[in-house]
């Protein structure tokens, strides 16, 4: 399934609008957390080739999913008593529901910029990459360890 091509500015605008409406009810740490992540999104827009900017924005979006669940579950009972509170809580919940889809779109943009997901199977163990380093007990030994550049092409050294 192909993800739709959505501009990062549209994602930022939608989440900024929903966060602003959510701040009618959930102020303080809800506002600080979400607006800080939106600032990382502005950084990702400003530096179009930066993998770090889009990666930090993606990580921040994932973090705010969990933080928003906590904020809404703690403070929803105070917000649901009046109409403006219900509206603000509804917009915060709508923003929370859109964030996983936004994470998928931002992850696609992260991959387009050359980023990789840092979670790998070898995260907790030694890496399986093989380098040019050759160990002492290696079975691959050079053909003639005393060969120099002048007589590298000769099979038998002269002078015997």
XYZ file of N, CA and C in Angstrom:
480
model
N 0.841 -1.177 0.000
C 0.000 0.000 0.000
C 0.887 1.241 0.000
N 0.655 2.121 -0.911
C 1.437 3.346 -1.069
C 0.853 4.443 -0.181
N 1.727 5.103 0.577
C 1.291 6.218 1.411
C 1.081 7.450 0.547
N 0.077 8.259 0.858
C -0.128 9.472 0.068
C 0.999 10.469 0.288
N 1.286 11.239 -0.740
C 2.325 12.263 -0.640
C 1.730 13.483 0.061
N 2.105 13.662 1.301
C 1.614 14.773 2.105
C 2.803 15.636 2.482
N 2.632 16.914 2.334
C 3.678 17.864 2.675
C 3.826 17.941 4.198
N 5.042 18.077 4.658
C 5.303 18.182 6.087
C 4.654 19.430 6.681
N 4.534 20.468 5.880
C 3.891 21.700 6.356
C 2.422 21.469 6.684
N 1.760 20.605 5.925
C 0.349 20.302 6.188
C 0.213 19.542 7.505
N 1.112 18.590 7.735
C 1.087 17.839 8.992
C 1.286 18.790 10.168
N 2.246 19.693 10.037
C 2.498 20.668 11.106
C 1.303 21.582 11.332
N 0.699 22.057 10.256
C -0.442 22.966 10.383
C -1.615 22.288 11.083
N -1.914 21.050 10.696
C -3.036 20.331 11.307
C -2.777 20.092 12.789
N -1.583 19.634 13.123
C -1.298 19.371 14.539
C -1.176 20.661 15.347
N -0.699 21.732 14.736
C -0.651 23.013 15.445
C -2.067 23.486 15.773
N -2.966 23.393 14.797
C -4.346 23.832 15.002
C -5.034 22.989 16.074
N -4.878 21.665 15.992
C -5.510 20.797 16.984
C -4.890 20.969 18.363
N -3.583 21.196 18.422
C -2.928 21.426 19.715
C -3.371 22.748 20.321
N -3.524 23.759 19.488
C -3.997 25.056 19.983
C -5.387 24.920 20.578
N -6.272 24.206 19.898
C -7.611 23.984 20.431
C -7.572 23.086 21.667
N -6.669 22.121 21.688
C -6.537 21.268 22.867
C -6.038 22.028 24.081
N -5.293 23.105 23.837
C -4.776 23.921 24.947
C -5.862 24.762 25.603
N -7.073 24.776 25.041
C -8.186 25.429 25.729
C -8.460 24.743 27.071
N -8.166 23.453 27.122
C -8.427 22.667 28.320
C -7.135 22.208 28.981
N -6.265 21.602 28.187
C -5.038 21.002 28.714
C -3.885 21.974 28.512
N -3.642 22.808 29.479
C -2.532 23.755 29.370
C -1.338 23.204 30.142
N -0.309 23.984 30.244
C 0.861 23.571 31.010
C 1.720 22.582 30.257
N 1.882 21.406 30.811
C 2.793 20.429 30.221
C 2.295 19.886 28.890
N 0.984 19.833 28.685
C 0.456 19.422 27.382
C 0.905 20.400 26.303
N 0.779 21.680 26.587
C 1.177 22.702 25.622
C 2.683 22.685 25.388
N 3.463 22.623 26.459
C 4.919 22.612 26.308
C 5.392 21.415 25.499
N 4.883 20.251 25.808
C 5.301 19.045 25.099
C 4.966 19.088 23.614
N 3.743 19.446 23.300
C 3.328 19.429 21.901
C 3.940 20.561 21.089
N 4.015 21.762 21.653
C 4.588 22.867 20.891
C 6.102 22.715 20.715
N 6.770 22.056 21.655
C 8.199 21.775 21.478
C 8.415 20.825 20.308
N 7.579 19.813 20.208
C 7.698 18.870 19.096
C 7.332 19.549 17.784
N 6.365 20.433 17.802
C 6.039 21.177 16.577
C 7.190 22.091 16.167
N 7.946 22.599 17.132
C 9.137 23.390 16.798
C 10.186 22.520 16.106
N 10.314 21.263 16.543
C 11.204 20.337 15.834
C 10.713 20.090 14.407
N 9.403 20.090 14.231
C 8.850 19.957 12.885
C 9.167 21.153 12.008
N 9.162 22.341 12.589
C 9.552 23.537 11.838
C 11.018 23.444 11.442
N 11.837 22.918 12.316
C 13.249 22.692 11.993
C 13.378 21.706 10.836
N 12.554 20.670 10.834
C 12.592 19.685 9.748
C 12.141 20.300 8.423
N 11.233 21.264 8.466
C 10.819 21.953 7.243
C 11.938 22.871 6.760
N 12.588 23.555 7.692
C 13.633 24.514 7.321
C 14.854 23.823 6.724
N 15.209 22.664 7.241
C 16.361 21.930 6.718
C 15.850 20.670 6.021
N 15.579 20.811 4.749
C 14.932 19.750 3.979
C 15.777 18.491 3.833
N 17.087 18.597 3.924
C 17.953 17.430 3.738
C 18.437 16.833 5.050
N 18.042 17.391 6.165
C 18.551 16.940 7.460
C 17.810 15.689 7.931
N 18.567 14.631 8.119
C 17.995 13.402 8.667
C 17.763 13.565 10.165
N 18.632 14.322 10.826
C 18.490 14.528 12.269
C 17.204 15.277 12.612
N 16.882 16.291 11.839
C 15.694 17.095 12.130
C 14.422 16.262 11.998
N 14.303 15.538 10.907
C 13.089 14.740 10.705
C 13.058 13.553 11.659
N 14.229 13.032 12.019
C 14.286 11.930 12.977
C 13.872 12.357 14.371
N 14.310 13.538 14.786
C 13.909 14.037 16.102
C 12.424 14.391 16.125
N 11.909 14.912 15.014
C 10.484 15.198 14.937
C 9.680 13.903 15.029
N 10.141 12.864 14.356
C 9.460 11.565 14.413
C 9.496 10.991 15.826
N 10.650 11.028 16.457
C 10.755 10.540 17.828
C 9.893 11.335 18.795
N 9.822 12.632 18.572
C 8.979 13.474 19.414
C 7.506 13.188 19.232
N 7.091 12.931 17.992
C 5.686 12.576 17.757
C 5.324 11.279 18.473
N 6.225 10.314 18.414
C 5.966 9.045 19.107
C 5.881 9.280 20.621
N 6.769 10.107 21.148
C 6.752 10.389 22.586
C 5.472 11.113 22.995
N 5.002 12.049 22.168
C 3.788 12.785 22.536
C 2.542 11.917 22.452
N 2.595 10.828 21.718
C 1.449 9.912 21.745
C 1.248 9.397 23.168
N 2.327 8.937 23.781
C 2.231 8.411 25.141
C 1.936 9.525 26.153
N 2.567 10.678 25.965
C 2.321 11.781 26.894
C 0.885 12.286 26.789
N 0.339 12.365 25.589
C -1.042 12.828 25.422
C -2.027 11.862 26.063
N -1.761 10.577 25.962
C -2.630 9.599 26.626
C -2.656 9.861 28.127
N -1.497 10.159 28.687
C -1.423 10.431 30.128
C -2.148 11.729 30.476
N -1.886 12.797 29.707
C -2.535 14.087 29.990
C -4.043 13.981 29.902
N -4.520 13.376 28.823
C -5.968 13.308 28.623
C -6.618 12.421 29.682
N -5.986 11.310 30.021
C -6.601 10.422 31.017
C -6.630 11.056 32.407
N -5.655 11.889 32.722
C -5.646 12.528 34.048
C -6.620 13.698 34.108
N -6.621 14.553 33.094
C -7.355 15.814 33.181
C -8.685 15.832 32.435
N -9.103 14.727 31.847
C -10.352 14.746 31.080
C -11.570 14.979 31.961
N -11.576 14.446 33.146
C -12.753 14.591 34.005
C -13.029 16.051 34.362
N -11.995 16.873 34.446
C -12.188 18.296 34.726
C -12.672 19.049 33.488
N -12.331 18.545 32.298
C -12.648 19.255 31.066
C -14.048 18.956 30.563
N -14.617 17.846 30.927
C -15.886 17.414 30.345
C -17.102 18.071 30.984
N -16.920 19.039 31.836
C -18.065 19.635 32.535
C -18.694 20.791 31.784
N -18.014 21.405 30.842
C -18.567 22.542 30.113
C -18.279 22.374 28.631
N -19.008 23.094 27.783
C -18.958 22.894 26.328
C -17.584 23.183 25.738
N -16.963 24.281 26.141
C -15.642 24.606 25.624
C -14.629 23.544 26.043
N -14.779 23.035 27.236
C -13.910 21.971 27.711
C -14.068 20.701 26.904
N -15.309 20.353 26.563
C -15.539 19.169 25.728
C -14.964 19.363 24.334
N -15.090 20.590 23.796
C -14.523 20.866 22.474
C -13.002 20.730 22.502
N -12.357 21.352 23.478
C -10.902 21.269 23.580
C -10.419 19.843 23.801
N -11.126 19.107 24.649
C -10.758 17.712 24.880
C -10.960 16.879 23.617
N -12.026 17.168 22.878
C -12.267 16.449 21.625
C -11.177 16.714 20.604
N -10.710 17.947 20.517
C -9.637 18.268 19.572
C -8.311 17.627 20.006
N -8.059 17.568 21.308
C -6.855 16.896 21.791
C -6.921 15.395 21.504
N -8.097 14.805 21.664
C -8.267 13.388 21.353
C -8.134 13.145 19.856
N -8.683 14.049 19.050
C -8.560 13.927 17.591
C -7.094 14.043 17.162
N -6.359 14.953 17.779
C -4.931 15.077 17.498
C -4.198 13.799 17.880
N -4.572 13.225 19.016
C -3.969 11.970 19.458
C -4.269 10.839 18.479
N -5.466 10.799 17.939
C -5.829 9.754 16.977
C -5.113 9.926 15.637
N -4.798 11.170 15.269
C -4.093 11.424 14.005
C -2.587 11.191 14.102
N -2.048 11.219 15.292
C -0.591 11.121 15.440
C 0.014 9.817 14.921
N -0.583 8.645 15.114
C 0.029 7.448 14.514
C 0.089 7.517 12.987
N -0.949 8.040 12.356
C -0.925 8.206 10.901
C 0.138 9.229 10.504
N 0.260 10.302 11.265
C 1.297 11.298 10.992
C 2.683 10.689 11.170
N 2.833 9.817 12.160
C 4.125 9.142 12.357
C 4.487 8.286 11.152
N 3.503 7.613 10.575
C 3.774 6.807 9.370
C 4.225 7.690 8.215
N 3.573 8.827 8.034
C 3.955 9.747 6.956
C 5.338 10.345 7.201
N 5.612 10.743 8.428
C 6.911 11.335 8.749
C 8.009 10.279 8.653
N 7.710 9.039 9.027
C 8.692 7.969 8.876
C 9.019 7.744 7.403
N 8.014 7.824 6.555
C 8.249 7.704 5.107
C 9.158 8.838 4.617
N 8.930 10.046 5.111
C 9.795 11.181 4.757
C 11.205 10.977 5.306
N 11.301 10.402 6.495
C 12.598 10.109 7.111
C 13.381 9.138 6.242
N 12.714 8.121 5.732
C 13.370 7.147 4.854
C 13.779 7.785 3.526
N 12.965 8.700 3.009
C 13.313 9.404 1.766
C 14.561 10.256 1.931
N 14.758 10.784 3.124
C 15.944 11.611 3.381
C 17.183 10.779 3.675
N 17.037 9.480 3.692
C 18.191 8.613 3.912
C 18.321 8.109 5.326
N 17.329 8.297 6.141
C 17.398 7.842 7.519
C 17.044 6.374 7.646
N 17.521 5.784 8.721
C 17.219 4.390 9.031
C 16.647 4.314 10.434
N 15.866 3.296 10.662
C 15.324 3.065 11.988
C 16.441 2.547 12.887
N 16.698 3.171 14.021
C 17.843 2.769 14.845
C 17.665 1.431 15.552
N 16.473 0.873 15.551
C 16.248 -0.408 16.216
C 16.568 -1.533 15.242
N 17.582 -2.317 15.589
C 18.011 -3.427 14.735
C 18.038 -4.690 15.577
N 18.072 -5.852 14.934
C 18.155 -7.094 15.716
C 19.439 -7.197 16.531
N 20.517 -6.561 16.091
C 21.781 -6.645 16.816
C 21.942 -5.503 17.819
N 20.843 -4.904 18.228
C 20.915 -3.763 19.130
C 21.505 -4.155 20.481
N 21.187 -5.353 20.966
C 21.657 -5.775 22.271
C 22.843 -6.727 22.194
N 23.309 -7.032 21.014
C 24.441 -7.924 20.861
C 25.505 -7.281 19.996
N 26.573 -8.016 19.749
C 27.634 -7.452 18.909
C 27.155 -7.340 17.459
N 27.626 -6.338 16.745
C 27.215 -6.190 15.349
C 27.784 -7.327 14.507
N 27.075 -7.684 13.469
C 27.465 -8.784 12.607
C 28.221 -8.317 11.368
N 28.647 -7.074 11.346
C 29.352 -6.546 10.182
C 30.789 -7.059 10.170
N 31.295 -7.352 8.990
C 32.669 -7.792 8.827
C 33.456 -6.667 8.187
N 34.563 -6.340 8.784
C 35.361 -5.245 8.261
C 36.594 -5.798 7.556
N 37.466 -4.922 7.135
C 38.691 -5.315 6.452
C 39.736 -5.823 7.435
N 39.477 -5.744 8.708
C 40.407 -6.223 9.719
C 40.528 -7.737 9.632
N 41.739 -8.213 9.693
C 41.983 -9.641 9.575
C 42.611 -10.133 10.874
N 42.022 -11.147 11.476
C 42.535 -11.648 12.742
C 43.763 -12.524 12.516
N 44.497 -12.810 13.571
C 45.716 -13.602 13.473
C 45.409 -15.045 13.102
N 44.367 -15.603 13.648
C 44.050 -16.994 13.388
C 43.203 -17.185 12.131
N 43.224 -16.242 11.249
C 42.452 -16.319 10.018
C 43.058 -17.342 9.070
N 42.192 -18.038 8.355
C 42.669 -19.023 7.393
C 43.070 -18.365 6.071
N 42.655 -17.150 5.866
C 43.020 -16.423 4.645
C 44.357 -15.729 4.868
N 45.427 -16.356 4.421
C 46.747 -15.746 4.570
C 47.216 -15.266 3.209
N 48.023 -14.233 3.175
C 48.508 -13.751 1.885
C 49.396 -14.799 1.209
N 49.449 -14.776 -0.125
C 50.203 -15.769 -0.891
C 51.702 -15.664 -0.601
N 52.263 -14.481 -0.619
C 53.684 -14.294 -0.348
C 53.831 -13.092 0.563
N 54.036 -13.311 1.852
C 54.099 -12.180 2.765
C 55.316 -11.300 2.553
N 56.358 -11.790 1.846
C 57.568 -11.003 1.627
C 57.580 -10.344 0.258
N 56.459 -10.389 -0.454
C 56.409 -9.808 -1.792
C 56.415 -8.282 -1.674
N 57.154 -7.646 -2.554
C 57.175 -6.188 -2.620
C 56.440 -5.765 -3.870
N 56.297 -4.493 -4.038
C 55.579 -4.001 -5.202
C 56.313 -4.309 -6.497
N 57.661 -4.386 -6.488
C 58.402 -4.641 -7.725
C 58.225 -6.073 -8.205
N 58.271 -7.019 -7.293
C 58.210 -8.406 -7.718
C 56.890 -9.070 -7.337
N 55.820 -8.293 -7.238
C 54.529 -8.833 -6.862
C 53.966 -9.754 -7.940
N 54.262 -9.452 -9.212
C 53.720 -10.242 -10.310
C 54.548 -11.481 -10.606
N 55.694 -11.619 -10.015
C 56.559 -12.773 -10.308
C 56.245 -13.901 -9.340
N 56.224 -15.120 -9.899
C 55.886 -16.288 -9.078
C 57.083 -16.724 -8.229
N 58.294 -16.713 -8.816
C 59.497 -17.150 -8.109
C 60.464 -15.969 -8.059
N 60.945 -15.607 -6.881
C 61.871 -14.482 -6.815
C 63.192 -14.817 -7.507
N 63.810 -13.830 -8.157
C 65.087 -14.003 -8.865
C 66.250 -13.992 -7.885
N 67.372 -14.523 -8.341
C 68.566 -14.458 -7.541
C 68.915 -15.770 -6.885
N 68.294 -16.839 -7.214
C 68.671 -18.112 -6.615
C 69.599 -18.835 -7.513
